[in-house]
XYZ file of C-alpha atoms in Angstrom:
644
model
C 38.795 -9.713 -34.638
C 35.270 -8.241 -34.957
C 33.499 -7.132 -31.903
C 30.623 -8.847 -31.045
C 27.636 -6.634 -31.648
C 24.802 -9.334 -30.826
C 26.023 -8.931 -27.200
C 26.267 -5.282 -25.174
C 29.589 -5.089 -23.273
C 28.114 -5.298 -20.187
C 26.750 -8.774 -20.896
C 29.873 -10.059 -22.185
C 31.369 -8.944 -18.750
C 28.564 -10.563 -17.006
C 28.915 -14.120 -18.926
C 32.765 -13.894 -18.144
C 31.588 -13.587 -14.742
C 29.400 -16.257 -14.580
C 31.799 -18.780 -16.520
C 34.309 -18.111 -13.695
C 31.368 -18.218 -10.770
C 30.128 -21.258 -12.068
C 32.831 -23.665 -12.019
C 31.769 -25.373 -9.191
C 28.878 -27.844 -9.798
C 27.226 -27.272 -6.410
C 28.742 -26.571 -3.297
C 28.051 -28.465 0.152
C 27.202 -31.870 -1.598
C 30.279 -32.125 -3.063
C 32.151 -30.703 0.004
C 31.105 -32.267 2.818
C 29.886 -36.039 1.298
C 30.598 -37.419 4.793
C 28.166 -35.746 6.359
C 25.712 -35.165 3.996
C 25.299 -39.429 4.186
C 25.457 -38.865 8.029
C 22.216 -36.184 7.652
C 20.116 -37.586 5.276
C 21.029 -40.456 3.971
C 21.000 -41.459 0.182
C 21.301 -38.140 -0.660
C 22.122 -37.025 -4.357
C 23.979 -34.169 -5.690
C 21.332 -31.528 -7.241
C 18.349 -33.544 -5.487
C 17.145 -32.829 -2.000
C 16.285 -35.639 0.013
C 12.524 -36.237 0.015
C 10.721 -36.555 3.798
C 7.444 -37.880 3.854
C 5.027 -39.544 6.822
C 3.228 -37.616 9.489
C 5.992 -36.624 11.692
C 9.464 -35.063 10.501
C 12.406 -34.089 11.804
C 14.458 -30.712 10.801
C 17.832 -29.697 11.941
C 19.370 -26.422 11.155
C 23.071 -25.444 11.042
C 25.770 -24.242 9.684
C 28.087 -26.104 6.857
C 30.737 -25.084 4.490
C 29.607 -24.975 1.086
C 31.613 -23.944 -2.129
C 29.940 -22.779 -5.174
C 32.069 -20.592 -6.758
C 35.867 -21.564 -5.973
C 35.725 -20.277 -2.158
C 34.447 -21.863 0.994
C 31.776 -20.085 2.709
C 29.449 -21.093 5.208
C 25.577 -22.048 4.537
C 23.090 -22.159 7.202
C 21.166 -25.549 6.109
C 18.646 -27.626 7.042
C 19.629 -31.762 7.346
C 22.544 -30.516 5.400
C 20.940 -29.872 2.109
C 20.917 -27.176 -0.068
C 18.114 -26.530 -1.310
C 16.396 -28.382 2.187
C 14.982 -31.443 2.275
C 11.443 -31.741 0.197
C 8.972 -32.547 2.784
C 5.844 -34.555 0.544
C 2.829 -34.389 2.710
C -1.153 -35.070 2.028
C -4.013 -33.194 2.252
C -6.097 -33.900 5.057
C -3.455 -35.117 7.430
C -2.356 -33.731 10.559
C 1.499 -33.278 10.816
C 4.227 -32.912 13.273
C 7.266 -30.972 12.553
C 10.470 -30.739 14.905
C 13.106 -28.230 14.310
C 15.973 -28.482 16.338
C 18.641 -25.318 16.406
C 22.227 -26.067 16.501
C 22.970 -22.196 15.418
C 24.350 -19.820 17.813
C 21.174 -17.803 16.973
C 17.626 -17.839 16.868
C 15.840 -19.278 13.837
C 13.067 -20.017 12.419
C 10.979 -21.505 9.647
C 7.884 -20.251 7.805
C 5.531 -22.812 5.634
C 4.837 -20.182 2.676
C 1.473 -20.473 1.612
C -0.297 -22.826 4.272
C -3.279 -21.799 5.535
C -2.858 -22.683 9.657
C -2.878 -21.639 13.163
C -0.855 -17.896 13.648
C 1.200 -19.598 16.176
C 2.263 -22.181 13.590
C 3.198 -19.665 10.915
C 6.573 -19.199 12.224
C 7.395 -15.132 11.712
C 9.410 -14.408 15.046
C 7.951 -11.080 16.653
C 4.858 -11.780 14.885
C 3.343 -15.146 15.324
C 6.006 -16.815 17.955
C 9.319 -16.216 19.886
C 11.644 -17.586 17.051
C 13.507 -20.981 17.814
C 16.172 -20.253 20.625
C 20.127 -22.115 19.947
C 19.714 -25.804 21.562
C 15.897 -25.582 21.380
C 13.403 -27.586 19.613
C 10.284 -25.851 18.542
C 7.137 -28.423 17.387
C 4.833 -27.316 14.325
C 1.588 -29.086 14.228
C -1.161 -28.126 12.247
C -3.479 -30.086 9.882
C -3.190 -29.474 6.047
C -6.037 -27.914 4.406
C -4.501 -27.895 0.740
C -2.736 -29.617 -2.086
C -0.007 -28.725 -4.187
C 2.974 -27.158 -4.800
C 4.585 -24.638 -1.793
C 7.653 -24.451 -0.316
C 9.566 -23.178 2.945
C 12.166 -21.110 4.136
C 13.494 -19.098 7.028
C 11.657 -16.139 8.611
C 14.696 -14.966 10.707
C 17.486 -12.151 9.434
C 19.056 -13.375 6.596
C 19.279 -17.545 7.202
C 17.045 -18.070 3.639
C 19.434 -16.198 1.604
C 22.294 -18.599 2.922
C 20.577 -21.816 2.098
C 17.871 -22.542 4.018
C 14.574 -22.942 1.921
C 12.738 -26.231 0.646
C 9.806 -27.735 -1.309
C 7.144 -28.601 0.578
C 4.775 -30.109 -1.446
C 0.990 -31.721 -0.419
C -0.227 -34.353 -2.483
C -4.314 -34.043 -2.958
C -6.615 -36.276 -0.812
C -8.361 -37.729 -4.034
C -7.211 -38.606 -7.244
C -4.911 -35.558 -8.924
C -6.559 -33.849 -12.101
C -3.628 -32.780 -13.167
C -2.003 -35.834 -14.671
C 1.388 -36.715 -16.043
C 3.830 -39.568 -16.237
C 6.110 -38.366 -13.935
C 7.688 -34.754 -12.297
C 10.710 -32.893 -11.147
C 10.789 -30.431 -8.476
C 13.147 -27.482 -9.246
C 13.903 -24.635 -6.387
C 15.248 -21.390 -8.128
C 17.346 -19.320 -5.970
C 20.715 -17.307 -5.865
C 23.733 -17.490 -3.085
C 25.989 -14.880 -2.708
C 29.354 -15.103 -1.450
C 29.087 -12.108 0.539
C 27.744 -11.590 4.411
C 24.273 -10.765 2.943
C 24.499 -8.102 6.266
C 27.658 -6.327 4.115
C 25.453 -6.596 1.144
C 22.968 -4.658 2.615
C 25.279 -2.502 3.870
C 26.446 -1.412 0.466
C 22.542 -1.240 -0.797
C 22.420 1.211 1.943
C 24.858 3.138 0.999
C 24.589 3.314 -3.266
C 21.738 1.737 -4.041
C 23.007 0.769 -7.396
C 26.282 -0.786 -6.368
C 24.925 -3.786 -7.953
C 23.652 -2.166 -11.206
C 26.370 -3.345 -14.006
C 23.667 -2.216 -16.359
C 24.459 1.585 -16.201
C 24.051 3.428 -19.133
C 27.616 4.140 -20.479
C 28.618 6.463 -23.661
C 27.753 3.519 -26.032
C 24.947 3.983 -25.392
C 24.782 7.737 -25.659
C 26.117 7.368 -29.174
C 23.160 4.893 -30.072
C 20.927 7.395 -28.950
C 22.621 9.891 -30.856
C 22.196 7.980 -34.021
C 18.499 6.958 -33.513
C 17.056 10.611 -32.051
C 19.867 12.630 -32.895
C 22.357 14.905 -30.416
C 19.400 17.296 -28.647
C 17.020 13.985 -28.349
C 19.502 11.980 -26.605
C 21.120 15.339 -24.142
C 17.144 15.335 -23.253
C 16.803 12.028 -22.814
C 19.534 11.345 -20.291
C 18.777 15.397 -18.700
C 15.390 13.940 -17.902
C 16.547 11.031 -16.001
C 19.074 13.150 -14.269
C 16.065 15.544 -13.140
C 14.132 12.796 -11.760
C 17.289 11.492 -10.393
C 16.122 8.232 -11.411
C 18.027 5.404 -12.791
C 16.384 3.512 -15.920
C 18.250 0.057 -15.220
C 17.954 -0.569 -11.574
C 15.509 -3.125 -11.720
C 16.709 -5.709 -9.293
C 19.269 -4.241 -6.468
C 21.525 -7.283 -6.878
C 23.046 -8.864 -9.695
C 25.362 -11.420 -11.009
C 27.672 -9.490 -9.642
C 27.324 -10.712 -6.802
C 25.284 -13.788 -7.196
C 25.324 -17.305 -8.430
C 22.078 -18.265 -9.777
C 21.027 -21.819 -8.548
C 18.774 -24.323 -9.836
C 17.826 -27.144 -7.489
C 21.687 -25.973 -5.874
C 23.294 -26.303 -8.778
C 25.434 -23.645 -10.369
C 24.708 -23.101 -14.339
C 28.203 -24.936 -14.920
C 27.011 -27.676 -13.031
C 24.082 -28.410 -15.319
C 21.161 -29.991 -13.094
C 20.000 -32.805 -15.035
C 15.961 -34.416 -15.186
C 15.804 -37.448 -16.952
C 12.760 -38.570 -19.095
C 11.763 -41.588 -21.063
C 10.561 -40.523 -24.984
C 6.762 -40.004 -24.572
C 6.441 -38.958 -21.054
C 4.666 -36.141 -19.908
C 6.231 -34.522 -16.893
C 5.166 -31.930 -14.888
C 7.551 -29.512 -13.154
C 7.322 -27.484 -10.180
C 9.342 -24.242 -10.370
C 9.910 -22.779 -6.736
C 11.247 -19.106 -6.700
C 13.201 -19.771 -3.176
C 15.549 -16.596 -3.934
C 15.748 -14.044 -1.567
C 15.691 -11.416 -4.076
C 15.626 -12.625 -8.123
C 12.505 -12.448 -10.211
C 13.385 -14.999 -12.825
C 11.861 -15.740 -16.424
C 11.799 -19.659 -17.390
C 11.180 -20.824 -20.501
C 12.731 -24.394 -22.070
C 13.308 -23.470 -26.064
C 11.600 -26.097 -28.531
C 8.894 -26.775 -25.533
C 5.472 -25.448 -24.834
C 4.641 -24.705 -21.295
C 1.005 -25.958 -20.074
C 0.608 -23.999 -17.250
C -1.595 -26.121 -14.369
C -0.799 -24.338 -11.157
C -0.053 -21.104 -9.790
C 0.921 -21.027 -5.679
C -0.332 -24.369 -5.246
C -3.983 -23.714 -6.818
C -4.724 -25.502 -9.850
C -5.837 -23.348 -12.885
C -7.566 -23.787 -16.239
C -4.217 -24.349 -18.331
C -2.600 -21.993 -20.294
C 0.028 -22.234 -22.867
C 2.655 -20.221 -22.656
C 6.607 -19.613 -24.109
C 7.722 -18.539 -20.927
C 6.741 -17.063 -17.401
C 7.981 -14.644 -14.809
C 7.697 -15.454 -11.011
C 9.351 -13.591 -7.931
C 10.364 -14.814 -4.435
C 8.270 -16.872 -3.331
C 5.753 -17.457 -6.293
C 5.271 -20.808 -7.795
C 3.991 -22.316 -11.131
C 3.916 -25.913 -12.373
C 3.780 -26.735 -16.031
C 3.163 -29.950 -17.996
C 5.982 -30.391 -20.968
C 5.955 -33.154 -23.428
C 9.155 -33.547 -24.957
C 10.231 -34.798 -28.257
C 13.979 -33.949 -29.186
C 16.632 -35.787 -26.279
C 17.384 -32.570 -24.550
C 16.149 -29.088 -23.937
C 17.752 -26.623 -21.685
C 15.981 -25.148 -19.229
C 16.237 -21.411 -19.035
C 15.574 -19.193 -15.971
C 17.644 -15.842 -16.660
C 17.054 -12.705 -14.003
C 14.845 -10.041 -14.860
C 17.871 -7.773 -14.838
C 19.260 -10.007 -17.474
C 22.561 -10.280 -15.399
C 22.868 -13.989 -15.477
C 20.969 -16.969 -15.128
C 20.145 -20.493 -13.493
C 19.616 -23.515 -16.107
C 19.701 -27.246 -16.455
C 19.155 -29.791 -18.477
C 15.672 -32.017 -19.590
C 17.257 -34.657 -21.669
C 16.429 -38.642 -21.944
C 20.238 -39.326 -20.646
C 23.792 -37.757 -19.013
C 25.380 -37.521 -22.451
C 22.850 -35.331 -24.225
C 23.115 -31.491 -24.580
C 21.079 -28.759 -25.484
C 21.930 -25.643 -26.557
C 22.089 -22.425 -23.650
C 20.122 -19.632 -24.970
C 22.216 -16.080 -24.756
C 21.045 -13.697 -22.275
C 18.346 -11.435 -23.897
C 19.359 -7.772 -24.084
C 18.742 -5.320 -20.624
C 15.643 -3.113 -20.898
C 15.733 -0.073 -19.984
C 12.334 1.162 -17.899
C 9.502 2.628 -19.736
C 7.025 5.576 -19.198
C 4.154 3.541 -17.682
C 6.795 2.336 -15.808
C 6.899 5.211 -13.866
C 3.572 6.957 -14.723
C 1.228 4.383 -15.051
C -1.486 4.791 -16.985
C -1.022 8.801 -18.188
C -2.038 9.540 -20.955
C 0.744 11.560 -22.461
C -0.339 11.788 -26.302
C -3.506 13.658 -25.014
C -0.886 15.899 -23.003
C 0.351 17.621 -26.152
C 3.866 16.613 -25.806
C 4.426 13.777 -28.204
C 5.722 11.384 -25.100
C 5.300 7.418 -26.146
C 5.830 4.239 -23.464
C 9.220 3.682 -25.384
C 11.706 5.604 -23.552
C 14.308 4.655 -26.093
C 12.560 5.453 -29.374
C 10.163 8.553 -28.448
C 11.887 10.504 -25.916
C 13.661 12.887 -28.373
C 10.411 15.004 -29.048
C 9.763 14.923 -25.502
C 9.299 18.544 -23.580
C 9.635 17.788 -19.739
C 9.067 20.890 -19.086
C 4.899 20.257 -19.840
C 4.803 17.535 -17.779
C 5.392 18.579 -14.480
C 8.251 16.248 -13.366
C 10.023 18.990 -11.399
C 11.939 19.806 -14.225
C 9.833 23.426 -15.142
C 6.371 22.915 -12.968
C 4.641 24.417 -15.779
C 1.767 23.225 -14.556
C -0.847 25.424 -16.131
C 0.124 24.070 -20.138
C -1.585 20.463 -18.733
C -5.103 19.730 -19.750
C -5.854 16.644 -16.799
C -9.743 17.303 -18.318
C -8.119 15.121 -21.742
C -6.039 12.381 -19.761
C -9.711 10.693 -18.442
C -8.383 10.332 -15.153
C -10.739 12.525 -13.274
C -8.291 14.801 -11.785
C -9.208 18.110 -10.745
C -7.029 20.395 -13.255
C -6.466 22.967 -10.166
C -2.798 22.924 -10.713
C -2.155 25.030 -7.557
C -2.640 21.668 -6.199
C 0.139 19.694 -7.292
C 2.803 19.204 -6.052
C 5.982 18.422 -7.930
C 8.720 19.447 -4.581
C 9.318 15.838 -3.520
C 9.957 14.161 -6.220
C 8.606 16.523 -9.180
C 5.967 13.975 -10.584
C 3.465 13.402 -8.259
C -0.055 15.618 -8.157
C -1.402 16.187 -5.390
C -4.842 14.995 -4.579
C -7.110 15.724 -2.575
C -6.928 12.525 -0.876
C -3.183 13.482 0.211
C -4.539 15.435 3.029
C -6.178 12.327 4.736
C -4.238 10.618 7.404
C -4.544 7.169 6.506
C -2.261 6.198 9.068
C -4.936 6.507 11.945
C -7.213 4.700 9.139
C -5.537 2.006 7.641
C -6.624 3.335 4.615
C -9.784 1.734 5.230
C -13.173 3.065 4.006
C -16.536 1.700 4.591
C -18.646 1.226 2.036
C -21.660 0.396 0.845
C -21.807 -2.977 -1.184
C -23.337 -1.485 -4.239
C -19.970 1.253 -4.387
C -17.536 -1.810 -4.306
C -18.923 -4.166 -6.398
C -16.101 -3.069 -8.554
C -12.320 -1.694 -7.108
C -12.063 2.084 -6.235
C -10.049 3.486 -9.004
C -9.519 6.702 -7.037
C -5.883 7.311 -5.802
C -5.211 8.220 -2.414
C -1.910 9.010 -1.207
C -1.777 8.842 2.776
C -0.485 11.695 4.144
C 2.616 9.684 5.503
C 3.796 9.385 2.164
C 4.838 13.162 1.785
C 8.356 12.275 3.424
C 11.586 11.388 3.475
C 10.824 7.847 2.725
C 9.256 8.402 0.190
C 10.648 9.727 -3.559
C 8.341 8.962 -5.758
C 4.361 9.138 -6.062
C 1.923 7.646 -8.388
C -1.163 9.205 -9.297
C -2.109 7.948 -12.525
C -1.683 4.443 -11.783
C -1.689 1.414 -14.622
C -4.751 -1.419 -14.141
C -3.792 -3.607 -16.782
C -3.112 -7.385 -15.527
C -2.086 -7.737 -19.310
C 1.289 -6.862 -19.268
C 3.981 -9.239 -19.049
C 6.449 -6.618 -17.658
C 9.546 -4.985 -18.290
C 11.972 -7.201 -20.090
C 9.538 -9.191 -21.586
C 7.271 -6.639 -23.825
C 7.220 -7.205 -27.610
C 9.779 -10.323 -27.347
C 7.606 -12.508 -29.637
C 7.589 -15.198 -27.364
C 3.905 -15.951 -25.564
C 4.473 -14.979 -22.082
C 2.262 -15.686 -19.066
C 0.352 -12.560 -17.201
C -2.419 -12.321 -14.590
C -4.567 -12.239 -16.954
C -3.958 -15.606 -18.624
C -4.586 -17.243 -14.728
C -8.348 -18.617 -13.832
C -8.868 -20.830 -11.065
C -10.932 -24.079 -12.071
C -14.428 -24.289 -10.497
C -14.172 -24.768 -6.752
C -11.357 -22.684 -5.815
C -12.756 -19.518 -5.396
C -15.402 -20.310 -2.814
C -16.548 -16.885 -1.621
C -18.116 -14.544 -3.795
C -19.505 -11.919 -1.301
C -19.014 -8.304 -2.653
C -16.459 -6.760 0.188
C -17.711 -4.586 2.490
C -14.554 -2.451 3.115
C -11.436 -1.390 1.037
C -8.117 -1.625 2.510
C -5.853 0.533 -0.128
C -2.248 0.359 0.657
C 0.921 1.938 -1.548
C 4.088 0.180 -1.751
C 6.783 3.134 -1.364
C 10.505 3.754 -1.049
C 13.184 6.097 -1.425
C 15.881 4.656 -4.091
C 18.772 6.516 -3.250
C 18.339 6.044 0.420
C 18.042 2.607 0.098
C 14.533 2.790 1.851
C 11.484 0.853 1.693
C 7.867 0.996 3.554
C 4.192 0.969 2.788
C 2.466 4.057 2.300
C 5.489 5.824 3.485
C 6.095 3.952 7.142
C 8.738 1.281 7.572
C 7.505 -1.272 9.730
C 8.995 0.112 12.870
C 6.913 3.222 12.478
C 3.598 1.431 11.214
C 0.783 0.476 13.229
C -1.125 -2.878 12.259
C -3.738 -3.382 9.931
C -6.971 -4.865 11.526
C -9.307 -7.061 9.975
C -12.320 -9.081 11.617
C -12.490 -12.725 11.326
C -14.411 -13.387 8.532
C -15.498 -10.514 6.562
C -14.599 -9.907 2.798
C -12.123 -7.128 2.005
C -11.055 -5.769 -1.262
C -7.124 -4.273 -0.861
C -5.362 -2.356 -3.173
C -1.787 -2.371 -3.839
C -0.664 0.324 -5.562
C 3.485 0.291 -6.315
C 4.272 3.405 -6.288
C 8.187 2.381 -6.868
C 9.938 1.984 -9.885
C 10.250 -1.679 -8.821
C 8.635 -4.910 -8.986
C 7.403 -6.241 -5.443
C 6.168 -9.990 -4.694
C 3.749 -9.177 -1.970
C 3.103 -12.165 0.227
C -0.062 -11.596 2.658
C 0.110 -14.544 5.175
C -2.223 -16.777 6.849
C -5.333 -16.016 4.281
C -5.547 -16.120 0.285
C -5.519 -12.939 -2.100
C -8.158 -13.954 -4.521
C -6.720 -11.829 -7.639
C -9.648 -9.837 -9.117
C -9.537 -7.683 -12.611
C -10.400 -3.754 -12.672
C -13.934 -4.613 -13.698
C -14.082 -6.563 -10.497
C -14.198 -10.146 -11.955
C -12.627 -13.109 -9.896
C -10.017 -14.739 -11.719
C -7.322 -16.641 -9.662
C -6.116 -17.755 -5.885
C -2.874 -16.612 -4.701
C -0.923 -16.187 -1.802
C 1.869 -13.987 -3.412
C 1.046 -11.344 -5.934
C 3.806 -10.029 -7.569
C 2.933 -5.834 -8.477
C 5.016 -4.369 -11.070
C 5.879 -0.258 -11.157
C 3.467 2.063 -11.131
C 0.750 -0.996 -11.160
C -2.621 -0.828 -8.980
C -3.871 -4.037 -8.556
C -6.431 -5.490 -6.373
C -7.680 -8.840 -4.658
C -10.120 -9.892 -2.278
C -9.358 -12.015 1.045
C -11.734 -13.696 3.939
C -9.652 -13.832 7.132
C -10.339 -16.840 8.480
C -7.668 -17.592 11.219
C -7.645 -15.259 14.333
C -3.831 -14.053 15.208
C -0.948 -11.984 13.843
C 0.104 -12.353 10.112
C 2.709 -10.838 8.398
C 2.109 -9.014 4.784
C 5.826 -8.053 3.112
C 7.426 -7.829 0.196
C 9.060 -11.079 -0.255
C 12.721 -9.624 -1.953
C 14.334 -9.870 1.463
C 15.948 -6.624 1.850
C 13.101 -4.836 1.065
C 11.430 -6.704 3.638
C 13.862 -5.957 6.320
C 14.369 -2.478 5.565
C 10.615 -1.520 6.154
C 8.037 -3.036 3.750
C 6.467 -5.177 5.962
C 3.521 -4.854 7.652
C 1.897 -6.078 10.773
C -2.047 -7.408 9.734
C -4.367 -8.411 13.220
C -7.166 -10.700 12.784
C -9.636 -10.379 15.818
């Protein structure tokens, strides 16, 4: 038999994997049926019960659940994985009990809801956390429509089941109209103690990383570059002791990819009548998988993104982390289409089914081939043809004329052969100030020598000056550490890119800049009167993440007043992509130029990415601002934001 060249080995490994992983449809529905129709009711396998009505009561526990061929237990809420969809309306004031019959504290956080701090449910933050035996009351009127969701804001209970849709229906008629919709929650279980995952993160960072490069492809290289392109490709990455693949920290290889708590085998199923128009609400509830949907043979009207209706797009496909959310009008033709969610990592994938009955199939896409990072993944916006040294942004096709030793990676600081006066990023060409010791690819700038930890990073302004985003890097002086391995000081602006994975794929893929809010939503168009720039750091091989340097431990919190209009700046100065959720307020997403275009409350910032948004603090309290991959978050990128 021929080998199968379509598909790398690793993949094949990987679908193996996930053949064997999925064999159970969905596990505590099918396991415990007893008291599932004790919890909740009429509930259905792959469909959370639906809650609606003023007041509503949660329960959260733990049940045995079975997803891949072993019992292990959940912690759930009502007994449902996902949770129960609670449907709510705008305008109304509603009661929420949660009762906890764990042995520890919990908690639950309504993701996206703009409320009271002591409603927002972040133990050590906004309230004590829910005590075993206790019942804690949320009340809090609902300012909003649209699609959100829920989840757990204590250890590690959301990555073993316990997230829901929440979703409010509009006070007045609904602009967005369709025949009917479906709900679908994304997420992934593992069958691990998520604490023992960690663990492992903690100590090899890429225990998870199946995608490693391997002699295969060495020889490829080989044949494409030749033997001294591909010995300097692979010394470079060694130098910068940086690894190409590690995109998402877990994989496949440790979880099952769920859709609506359904494993892929078990094929979640929406029905539709021939003619409909349905909208669906995609949910990233994973603790930790950027996913990219798309349904082949269907357009995808985009309508929503976190809960805020847009001016529609129409896209192919669309990539979302934790805790984002799009919904999308489809109006199918054929009897079935599959829909596709596959992780960014291209390590497995969540599907079901969109067909007009139980017997129809569709076909299951394959997995699309791993990417390996790029230059502006790690660079940003350098400009390395004007360097001299004949570097492109396709790491696999232009590295073999490459000469590392020009660029100042910390392979040979040759510092002096750089021109910075021909790369337009208005960097003093003093090379006696860089330095390339901590990581070997970060200048120095001036700016390094601020302490921004006494600052916040915050710089007052007049209005005139930030009409438009400061496009100046500063690196606080906390971020010359340990913590930190890598520094960005040529960051990317461009809201245009779809990301890695996704580049060049020839299908139309949503990015930022596809996304405008429809008239009304963005109701404040003050010019900000301060800057708040923040970095989003780590240290790979330590396992190690923090903003600007400090995991949250070490930070201090960032103050805002109640009402004034601030501009931040995130600038990821990771090789990573981090959904960064900013509670209690809205990021209003703005372009370099300083143009409004779209209200969110998560804003996912890819690698080497600077990206701004403005926010009015309305709600006096303490909010929580984090990366929203959980381990991230609990490792240190998580700050502490004071409204006063």
């Amino acid at each position: 038999m021929k080998p199968d060249k379509s598909m790398p080995a690793f993949q094949k490994s990987f679908s193996r994997r996930l053949f064997v992983k999925g064999l159970a449809a969905g596990g505590l529905l099918s396991a415990m049926p007893n008291v599932l129709q004790a919890s909740v009711g009429n509930a259905q396998l792959g469909s959370a019960p639906v809650l609606s009505g003023n007041v509503v009561d949660l329960v959260v526990e733990e049940m045995p659940v079975n997803f891949t061929g072993v019992t292990r237990i959940a912690t759930t809420i009502n007994g449902s994985i996902p949770a129960p969809t609670l449907r709510f309306r705008e305008g109304d004031e509603v009661t929420i009990r949660v009762t906890n019959r764990l042995k520890v504290a919990t908690s639950i956080h309504w993701h996206g809801i703009i409320l009271p701090f002591e409603m927002d449910g972040v133990p050590g933050v906004s309230f004590s956390g829910i005590e075993p035996g206790e019942t804690f009351v949320y009340q809090f009127t609902l300012k909003q429509s649209g699609t959100y969701w829920y989840h757990s804001h204590s250890g590690f209970q959301e990555m073993t089941g316990m997230y829901g849709a929440l979703i409010i229906d509009p006070r007045e008629a609904d602009p967005i109209a369709s025949d009917q919709e479906q709900i679908i929650v994304l997420s992934d279980w593992t069958d691990e103690d998520p604490m023992s995952v960690f663990s492992k993160l903690k100590v090899q960072s890429d225990i998870y990383n199946f995608n490693q490069p391997v002699v295969g492809d060495f020889i490829d290289d080989v044949s494409t570059m030749g033997t001294s392109g591909a010995l300097a490709k692979r010394r470079m990455w060694n130098q910068m002791r940086m690894n190409p693949t590690d995109l998402a920290d877990l994989s496949a290889e440790t979880f099952t990819f769920l859709m609506n708590g359904i494993t892929p085998a078990g094929d979640w199923r929406a029905l539709f009548k021939q003619g409909e128009k349905v909208r669906l609400r995609f949910i990233n509830g994973s603790s930790n998988s950027f996913f990219d949907v798309r349904i082949p043979g269907l357009s995808l009207k985009v309508v929503q993104a976190d809960g805020q209706n847009i001016k529609p797009v129409d896209v192919d496909e669309f990539r979302f982390g934790p805790g984002e959310t799009y919904d999308v009008i489809v109006e199918p033709k054929n009897d079935a289409y599959t829909i596709f969610a596959q992780s960014m990592d291209r390590s497995g994938y969540a599907r079901g089914t969109l067909a007009v009955n139980e017997a129809v199939t569709a076909q299951i896409p394959e997995l699309d081939s791993a990417q390996w990072l790029e230059m502006s993944d790690m660079m940003g916006a350098m400009d390395h043809s004007a360097m001299g040294h004949g570097m492109g942004h396709d790491m696999k096709s232009d590295t073999a004329g490459m000469d590392h030793s020009a660029m100042g990676h910390g392979m040979k600081s040759d510092s002096a052969k750089m021109d910075h006066s021909a790369m337009g990023h208005g960097m003093k060409s003093d090379s006696a100030r860089m330095d390339h010791s901590a990581m070997g690819h970060s200048m120095k700038s001036d700016a390094a020598e601020m302490d921004h930890s006494s600052m916040g990073h915050s710089m007052k302004g007049s209005s005139s000056s930030l009409a438009v985003p400061s496009q100046k890097v500063r690196h606080a002086s906390t971020e010359y550490g340990p913590s930190v391995d890598m520094r960005v000081d040529m960051p990317r602006t461009n809201l245009d890119d779809p990301g890695i994975g996704l580049r060049n794929n020839n299908r139309r893929v949503l990015t930022f800049s596809d996304l405008r809010s429809v008239d009304g939503i963005l109701d404040d168009n003050r010019v900000p009167t301060r800057e708040i720039e923040l970095h989003l750091t780590g240290n790979m091989e330590r396992y190690s993440w923090s903003i600007d340097g400090l995991e949250f431990g070490k930070s201090t919190p960032i103050y805002m007043k109640q009402g004034e209009r601030i501009r931040v700046i995130l600038q990821n100065d990771t090789m990573m992509t981090h959904p960064m959720h900013l509670h209690g307020m809205w990021s209003d997403l703005e372009s370099p130029e300083g143009e409004l275009l779209v209200r969110r409350h998560t804003i996912s910032v890819q690698p080497a990415q600077r990206i701004s948004f403005l926010t009015t603090p309305h709600d006096l309290g303490r909010w929580a601002w984090h990366c929203h991959l959980l381990f991230h978050m609990d490792a240190g990128m998580f700050r502490q934001v004071v409204v006063s």
